[in-house]
Amino acid sequence: MNDNQFSAMLAIIVPPIMEHILQNSNIEENRAISRFYQSKLYRELSDEKSKLWHYSPLTLYTMYQDEVLTGSYDYPEEA
C-alpha cells in the first residue's frame, strides 16, 4: 500500500473511532480528539507496518479505552 492509499485508509478508520470516543466519554470534543491523536494506539495505527488498520473501528476503540484506563492494550486474537 502506498502512502496515499494508507492516508485514505486512516481517513476512513479514524472518524468511526472518534465517534465511539465522543459518544462514550464525558470530555469536550477538542480534548477527546487531542487525546486520541496523542495516544500510543494512534501512533501505532498511523504506522502501516503495525497492521492495526486491519482491525475494525470498534476493536480499535476498545483498544484505545484499554490504553486510557490501564496505560496499555493487548492485540486481539484474530479468528
Short mmCIF file of C-alpha atoms in Angstrom, two decimals:
data_model
loop_
_atom_site.label_atom_id
_atom_site.label_comp_id
_atom_site.label_asym_id
_atom_site.label_seq_id
_atom_site.Cartn_x
_atom_site.Cartn_y
_atom_site.Cartn_z
CA MET A 1 0.00 0.00 0.00
CA ASN A 2 1.47 3.39 -0.92
CA ASP A 3 1.37 6.47 1.33
CA ASN A 4 -1.68 7.97 -0.39
CA GLN A 5 -3.64 4.76 -0.05
CA PHE A 6 -2.67 4.44 3.60
CA SER A 7 -3.66 8.05 4.32
CA ALA A 8 -7.02 7.37 2.70
CA MET A 9 -7.41 4.25 4.86
CA LEU A 10 -6.75 6.28 8.02
CA ALA A 11 -9.27 8.88 6.88
CA ILE A 12 -11.86 6.10 6.75
CA ILE A 13 -10.93 4.38 10.02
CA VAL A 14 -10.40 7.33 12.39
CA PRO A 15 -13.84 9.05 12.22
CA PRO A 16 -15.79 6.00 13.49
CA ILE A 17 -13.26 5.56 16.30
CA MET A 18 -13.71 9.21 17.24
CA GLU A 19 -17.48 8.78 17.11
CA HIS A 20 -17.25 5.95 19.66
CA ILE A 21 -14.95 8.04 21.86
CA LEU A 22 -17.24 11.06 21.77
CA GLN A 23 -20.38 9.01 22.41
CA ASN A 24 -18.85 7.22 25.38
CA SER A 25 -16.88 9.92 27.15
CA ASN A 26 -17.73 13.00 29.11
CA ILE A 27 -14.93 15.15 27.80
CA GLU A 28 -15.08 18.02 25.36
CA GLU A 29 -14.69 17.14 21.68
CA ASN A 30 -11.42 19.00 21.07
CA ARG A 31 -9.85 17.42 24.14
CA ALA A 32 -11.03 13.94 23.10
CA ILE A 33 -9.59 14.41 19.63
CA SER A 34 -6.30 15.69 21.02
CA ARG A 35 -6.00 12.77 23.44
CA PHE A 36 -6.67 10.25 20.70
CA TYR A 37 -4.08 11.73 18.35
CA GLN A 38 -1.52 11.74 21.19
CA SER A 39 -2.21 8.12 22.16
CA LYS A 40 0.10 5.18 21.67
CA LEU A 41 -2.71 3.48 19.74
CA TYR A 42 -2.87 6.29 17.18
CA ARG A 43 0.93 6.32 16.81
CA GLU A 44 0.84 2.62 16.04
CA LEU A 45 -2.26 2.89 13.86
CA SER A 46 -0.58 5.58 11.77
CA ASP A 47 2.34 3.23 11.10
CA GLU A 48 1.23 0.97 8.27
CA LYS A 49 3.68 -1.73 9.38
CA SER A 50 1.77 -2.20 12.64
CA LYS A 51 -1.17 -3.58 10.64
CA LEU A 52 -3.59 -2.18 13.25
CA TRP A 53 -5.65 -0.82 10.38
CA HIS A 54 -6.82 -4.40 9.79
CA TYR A 55 -8.96 -4.19 12.94
CA SER A 56 -12.47 -2.77 12.99
CA PRO A 57 -13.07 0.74 14.35
CA LEU A 58 -14.92 -0.82 17.31
CA THR A 59 -11.97 -3.06 18.13
CA LEU A 60 -9.60 -0.10 17.85
CA TYR A 61 -11.88 1.95 20.10
CA THR A 62 -11.82 -0.85 22.68
CA MET A 63 -8.03 -0.95 22.50
CA TYR A 64 -7.94 2.83 22.96
CA GLN A 65 -10.23 2.57 26.00
CA ASP A 66 -7.89 -0.05 27.47
CA GLU A 67 -4.98 2.32 26.93
CA VAL A 68 -6.86 5.17 28.63
CA LEU A 69 -7.86 3.02 31.60
CA THR A 70 -4.71 0.94 32.11
CA GLY A 71 -1.96 2.63 30.12
CA SER A 72 -1.66 -0.31 27.71
CA TYR A 73 -3.66 -2.60 25.47
CA ASP A 74 -3.45 -6.10 24.09
CA TYR A 75 -3.75 -7.07 20.47
CA PRO A 76 -6.90 -9.09 19.91
CA GLU A 77 -6.53 -12.62 18.63
CA GLU A 78 -7.61 -12.96 15.06
CA ALA A 79 -10.01 -15.75 14.23
#
